[in-house]
Short mmCIF file of C-alpha atoms and ligand atoms in Angstrom, two decimals:
data_model
loop_
_atom_site.label_atom_id
_atom_site.label_comp_id
_atom_site.label_asym_id
_atom_site.label_seq_id
_atom_site.Cartn_x
_atom_site.Cartn_y
_atom_site.Cartn_z
CA MET A 1 -59.47 54.55 44.78
CA SER A 2 -58.21 53.02 41.54
CA SER A 3 -59.66 54.42 38.31
CA VAL A 4 -58.78 51.27 36.38
CA ARG A 5 -61.70 49.16 35.10
CA PRO A 6 -61.78 45.37 35.48
CA ARG A 7 -60.71 43.54 32.33
CA ARG A 8 -60.46 40.01 31.03
CA LYS A 9 -57.43 37.81 31.63
CA THR A 10 -54.42 38.67 29.45
CA SER A 11 -53.06 35.75 27.43
CA VAL A 12 -49.71 34.98 25.85
CA THR A 13 -51.34 35.65 22.47
CA ASP A 14 -52.44 39.11 23.66
CA ILE A 15 -48.83 39.94 24.55
CA ARG A 16 -47.52 38.60 21.24
CA ARG A 17 -49.98 40.91 19.46
CA ARG A 18 -48.57 43.96 21.27
CA LYS A 19 -45.57 43.98 18.92
CA ASP A 20 -45.29 47.48 17.44
CA GLY A 21 -48.44 48.58 19.30
CA ASP A 22 -48.67 50.80 22.36
CA PRO A 23 -45.99 49.92 24.92
CA PHE A 24 -47.19 47.34 27.44
CA VAL A 25 -46.53 47.36 31.16
CA CYS A 26 -44.84 44.68 33.27
CA LEU A 27 -43.86 44.60 36.95
CA THR A 28 -42.56 42.11 39.46
CA ALA A 29 -44.67 40.80 42.36
CA TYR A 30 -43.74 38.29 45.04
CA THR A 31 -46.81 38.36 47.27
CA ALA A 32 -50.59 38.24 46.96
CA MET A 33 -50.92 41.67 48.59
CA MET A 34 -48.64 43.38 46.07
CA ALA A 35 -50.12 41.44 43.13
CA GLU A 36 -53.60 42.62 44.11
CA ILE A 37 -52.48 46.27 44.08
CA LEU A 38 -50.52 46.02 40.82
CA ASP A 39 -52.78 43.77 38.78
CA PRO A 40 -55.33 46.38 37.60
CA HIS A 41 -52.51 48.53 36.19
CA VAL A 42 -50.25 46.08 34.38
CA ASP A 43 -50.30 43.65 31.46
CA VAL A 44 -47.75 41.20 32.90
CA LEU A 45 -46.93 40.27 36.50
CA LEU A 46 -43.60 38.49 36.91
CA VAL A 47 -42.62 36.52 39.97
CA GLY A 48 -38.96 37.30 39.36
CA ASP A 49 -36.04 35.51 40.96
CA SER A 50 -35.09 39.07 42.01
CA VAL A 51 -37.14 37.99 45.05
CA GLY A 52 -33.79 36.65 46.31
CA THR A 53 -32.20 40.10 46.48
CA VAL A 54 -35.34 42.17 47.14
CA LEU A 55 -37.00 40.11 49.88
CA HIS A 56 -34.45 37.57 51.08
CA GLY A 57 -31.33 39.74 51.37
CA HIS A 58 -29.10 37.76 48.97
CA ASP A 59 -26.48 39.68 46.97
CA SER A 60 -27.50 37.96 43.71
CA THR A 61 -30.31 35.79 42.32
CA ILE A 62 -28.07 32.72 42.23
CA PRO A 63 -29.04 31.25 45.64
CA VAL A 64 -32.77 31.27 44.80
CA GLY A 65 -34.25 27.78 44.46
CA MET A 66 -37.43 26.17 43.15
CA ASP A 67 -38.98 26.06 46.64
CA GLU A 68 -38.76 29.84 47.05
CA MET A 69 -40.10 30.47 43.54
CA LEU A 70 -43.04 28.10 44.15
CA LEU A 71 -43.79 29.70 47.53
CA HIS A 72 -43.94 33.22 46.11
CA ALA A 73 -45.73 32.17 42.92
CA ARG A 74 -48.45 30.41 44.95
CA SER A 75 -48.90 33.61 46.94
CA VAL A 76 -49.26 35.74 43.78
CA ALA A 77 -51.66 33.15 42.33
CA ARG A 78 -53.99 33.72 45.32
CA ALA A 79 -54.49 37.31 44.11
CA ASN A 80 -55.98 35.80 40.92
CA PRO A 81 -54.20 38.18 38.57
CA ASN A 82 -55.91 39.21 35.34
CA SER A 83 -52.54 40.18 33.94
CA LEU A 84 -50.36 37.53 32.33
CA PHE A 85 -48.77 35.64 35.23
CA VAL A 86 -45.14 34.67 34.53
CA VAL A 87 -42.75 32.89 36.89
CA ASP A 88 -38.95 32.92 36.65
CA MET A 89 -37.07 29.64 36.41
CA PRO A 90 -34.34 29.92 39.07
CA PHE A 91 -30.65 29.26 38.43
CA GLY A 92 -29.98 25.52 38.19
CA SER A 93 -33.55 24.54 37.35
CA TYR A 94 -33.31 24.42 33.53
CA GLU A 95 -29.73 24.64 32.22
CA ALA A 96 -28.68 20.98 32.50
CA SER A 97 -31.04 19.67 29.82
CA ALA A 98 -34.39 20.24 28.14
CA ASP A 99 -35.80 17.32 30.19
CA VAL A 100 -34.80 18.94 33.47
CA ALA A 101 -36.25 22.24 32.25
CA PHE A 102 -39.54 20.54 31.30
CA LYS A 103 -39.79 18.77 34.66
CA ASN A 104 -39.33 22.02 36.60
CA ALA A 105 -41.31 24.29 34.28
CA SER A 106 -44.28 21.89 34.29
CA LEU A 107 -44.10 21.85 38.10
CA VAL A 108 -44.32 25.66 38.10
CA LEU A 109 -47.40 25.60 35.87
CA LYS A 110 -49.10 22.78 37.81
CA GLU A 111 -48.36 24.09 41.30
CA THR A 112 -48.97 27.80 40.76
CA GLY A 113 -51.33 28.17 37.79
CA ALA A 114 -48.73 30.38 36.09
CA ASP A 115 -49.38 31.22 32.42
CA ALA A 116 -45.73 31.06 31.36
CA VAL A 117 -42.16 30.75 32.60
CA LYS A 118 -39.17 33.01 32.01
CA LEU A 119 -35.61 31.79 31.62
CA GLU A 120 -32.27 33.45 30.93
CA GLY A 121 -30.20 32.73 27.83
CA GLY A 122 -30.27 33.11 24.06
CA VAL A 123 -28.47 30.81 21.64
CA THR A 124 -27.47 28.44 24.45
CA GLN A 125 -31.07 27.97 25.63
CA ALA A 126 -32.81 27.98 22.23
CA ASP A 127 -33.19 24.18 22.09
CA THR A 128 -34.65 24.13 25.58
CA ILE A 129 -37.09 26.95 24.74
CA ARG A 130 -38.22 25.03 21.62
CA PHE A 131 -38.63 21.82 23.68
CA LEU A 132 -40.81 23.58 26.27
CA VAL A 133 -42.90 25.51 23.74
CA GLU A 134 -43.57 22.39 21.63
CA ARG A 135 -44.83 20.68 24.81
CA GLY A 136 -47.24 23.44 25.77
CA ILE A 137 -45.18 25.67 28.06
CA PRO A 138 -45.05 29.32 26.94
CA VAL A 139 -41.61 30.86 27.45
CA MET A 140 -40.50 34.46 27.95
CA ALA A 141 -36.77 34.64 27.18
CA HIS A 142 -34.27 36.95 28.90
CA ILE A 143 -31.10 38.14 27.18
CA GLY A 144 -28.51 40.92 27.55
CA LEU A 145 -27.43 41.38 31.15
CA ARG A 146 -28.27 38.01 32.71
CA PRO A 147 -28.24 38.27 36.52
CA GLN A 148 -27.93 34.47 36.92
CA ALA A 149 -24.68 34.57 34.89
CA VAL A 150 -22.88 37.38 36.74
CA ARG A 151 -20.30 35.00 38.21
CA ALA A 152 -19.26 34.07 34.66
CA THR A 153 -19.64 37.47 32.99
CA GLY A 154 -17.83 39.45 35.68
CA GLY A 155 -20.72 41.41 37.18
CA TYR A 156 -23.72 43.59 36.34
CA ARG A 157 -22.45 45.15 33.12
CA ILE A 158 -24.42 46.96 30.42
CA VAL A 159 -24.24 44.95 27.21
CA GLY A 160 -23.87 45.96 23.55
CA LYS A 161 -20.94 48.36 23.75
CA THR A 162 -18.61 46.34 21.52
CA GLN A 163 -19.17 44.89 18.06
CA GLU A 164 -18.71 41.38 19.46
CA GLU A 165 -21.41 41.96 22.10
CA CYS A 166 -23.77 43.47 19.50
CA ASP A 167 -23.35 40.45 17.24
CA ALA A 168 -23.92 38.05 20.15
CA LEU A 169 -27.05 39.93 21.25
CA ARG A 170 -28.52 39.90 17.74
CA ALA A 171 -27.83 36.17 17.50
CA ASP A 172 -29.47 35.58 20.91
CA ALA A 173 -32.55 37.58 19.92
CA ASP A 174 -32.92 35.69 16.63
CA ALA A 175 -32.43 32.34 18.38
CA VAL A 176 -35.14 32.84 21.02
CA ASP A 177 -37.54 34.25 18.42
CA ALA A 178 -36.98 31.24 16.13
CA ALA A 179 -37.29 28.84 19.09
CA GLY A 180 -40.84 30.06 19.80
CA ALA A 181 -40.49 32.34 22.83
CA PHE A 182 -43.55 34.64 22.97
CA SER A 183 -41.51 37.64 24.17
CA VAL A 184 -38.00 38.50 25.31
CA VAL A 185 -36.66 40.63 28.14
CA LEU A 186 -33.71 42.82 27.11
CA GLU A 187 -31.85 43.76 30.27
CA GLY A 188 -29.07 46.36 30.46
CA VAL A 189 -28.73 46.82 26.70
CA VAL A 190 -27.52 50.05 25.05
CA GLU A 191 -30.26 51.96 23.25
CA PRO A 192 -29.19 51.54 19.58
CA VAL A 193 -28.90 47.76 19.93
CA ALA A 194 -32.21 47.47 21.81
CA ARG A 195 -33.84 49.50 19.02
CA GLU A 196 -32.26 47.36 16.31
CA ILE A 197 -33.24 44.07 17.97
CA THR A 198 -36.80 45.28 18.54
CA ALA A 199 -37.08 46.06 14.82
CA GLN A 200 -35.35 42.83 13.80
CA ILE A 201 -37.43 40.18 15.61
CA ASP A 202 -41.11 39.22 15.41
CA ILE A 203 -41.77 38.88 19.14
CA PRO A 204 -42.18 41.79 21.58
CA THR A 205 -39.12 42.99 23.47
CA ILE A 206 -39.49 43.99 27.13
CA GLY A 207 -36.90 46.49 28.29
CA ILE A 208 -35.27 46.93 31.68
CA GLY A 209 -32.46 49.40 31.31
CA ALA A 210 -32.85 49.00 27.55
CA SER A 211 -34.46 52.30 26.44
CA PRO A 212 -38.03 53.20 25.36
CA ALA A 213 -37.41 51.55 21.98
CA CYS A 214 -38.66 48.24 23.43
CA ASP A 215 -42.25 47.06 22.93
CA GLY A 216 -42.85 46.87 26.70
CA GLN A 217 -41.12 47.87 29.92
CA ILE A 218 -40.50 46.04 33.18
CA LEU A 219 -39.13 47.20 36.53
CA VAL A 220 -38.70 45.63 39.92
CA THR A 221 -41.68 47.10 41.78
CA GLU A 222 -39.69 47.91 44.94
CA ASP A 223 -37.29 49.97 42.78
CA LEU A 224 -40.03 52.15 41.29
CA LEU A 225 -41.61 52.55 44.73
CA GLY A 226 -38.34 53.90 46.10
CA MET A 227 -37.74 51.20 48.72
CA PHE A 228 -33.96 51.13 48.19
CA ASP A 229 -31.26 53.68 49.04
CA ARG A 230 -29.50 53.13 45.75
CA THR A 231 -31.25 54.05 42.49
CA PRO A 232 -29.58 52.70 39.33
CA LYS A 233 -29.63 54.95 36.24
CA PHE A 234 -32.40 52.97 34.51
CA VAL A 235 -34.81 53.22 37.47
CA ARG A 236 -37.19 56.08 38.12
CA ARG A 237 -38.46 56.37 41.71
CA PHE A 238 -42.19 56.97 41.19
CA ALA A 239 -42.65 57.10 44.98
CA GLN A 240 -40.42 57.54 48.03
CA LEU A 241 -41.70 54.64 50.15
CA ARG A 242 -38.42 54.15 52.01
CA GLU A 243 -38.70 57.66 53.43
CA THR A 244 -42.46 57.26 54.03
CA ILE A 245 -41.95 54.01 55.97
CA ASP A 246 -39.03 55.47 57.91
CA ALA A 247 -41.10 58.50 59.00
CA ALA A 248 -44.17 56.38 59.86
CA VAL A 249 -42.16 53.94 61.98
CA ALA A 250 -40.32 56.79 63.73
CA ASP A 251 -43.74 58.37 64.58
CA TYR A 252 -45.05 55.01 65.85
CA ALA A 253 -41.96 54.41 68.00
CA ALA A 254 -42.17 57.90 69.51
CA ALA A 255 -45.90 57.52 70.24
CA VAL A 256 -45.35 54.15 71.98
CA ARG A 257 -42.46 55.52 74.06
CA LYS A 258 -44.57 58.52 75.19
CA ARG A 259 -47.62 56.28 75.90
CA GLN A 260 -49.53 58.24 73.21
CA PHE A 261 -50.29 54.99 71.38
CA PRO A 262 -52.67 53.33 71.81
CA SER A 263 -55.02 56.19 72.69
CA ASP A 264 -58.42 55.78 74.38
CA ALA A 265 -60.06 55.52 70.95
CA GLU A 266 -57.82 52.57 70.10
CA VAL A 267 -58.55 50.60 73.29
CA TYR A 268 -61.33 47.98 73.74
CA ALA A 269 -63.48 48.93 76.72
CA ASN A 270 -65.31 46.07 78.46
CA ASP A 271 -68.71 47.81 78.76
CA ASN A 272 -70.50 48.09 75.37
CA GLY A 273 -67.92 46.23 73.36
CA ASP A 274 -66.88 49.00 70.92
O1 LIG B 1 -36.02 38.65 38.36
C1 LIG B 1 -36.55 39.66 37.87
O2 LIG B 1 -37.23 40.43 38.56
C2 LIG B 1 -36.38 39.91 36.44
C3 LIG B 1 -36.91 41.16 35.84
C4 LIG B 1 -36.50 42.40 36.49
C5 LIG B 1 -36.76 41.21 34.37
O3 LIG B 1 -35.82 39.09 35.78
#
């Protein structure tokens, strides 16, 4: 049984106030069942476009569309999360113009009850972030390694190793802060730069592969649960669910093949109905 007590709904303002406080906790969720399990333990639940790779078998987040994001966000909404409920804007849903971004982001809020949206980009998306925030849509920014941009950047590369990349990252962080984002994900950023950016800007940073220097941390839940064969350096497997599922399914298959499942206790008799 969980030892976590019920709490009131976390707001964007609550997250903003976590700057320089105790680190806050964020995880991804794509379904009501997972959201229900995670919600008592986390401050932020993100319906990430990583759903494309984690659940739908794509090799990147690029194919994910608005329909899939809305489907999964509606599912998470049914768990009624107390944590801040953030939904990713998928590739192609916000880059063309601030108007397009507003149309799609407002759809996300209306259709799913999300508290905020997340979008990738720093300097290039600052005007769009400002446009959304001024019209009542809270935005979590996402800079550093941007999975939606891997076709252009040449793959999943850690960022901040050259002076040019450091300068660009600092400029991105300043731009999203000034544009009114309430927090910013730093993905795949080397530790000294993540530390520097966290000290430099007024909004909380949320690290994924960006060191403990960040104000909060996020992971893809299936990574921390150990559902994948491959474990990137920045992930810790807090459980070994892949092995657990494999063993459970092997036991089930063996029991069925030997007619050991279902047993008498698992069969409905037609006499007294139990
Ligand atoms: O899509 C996602 O899950 C994300 C987080 C891991 C930051 O963007």
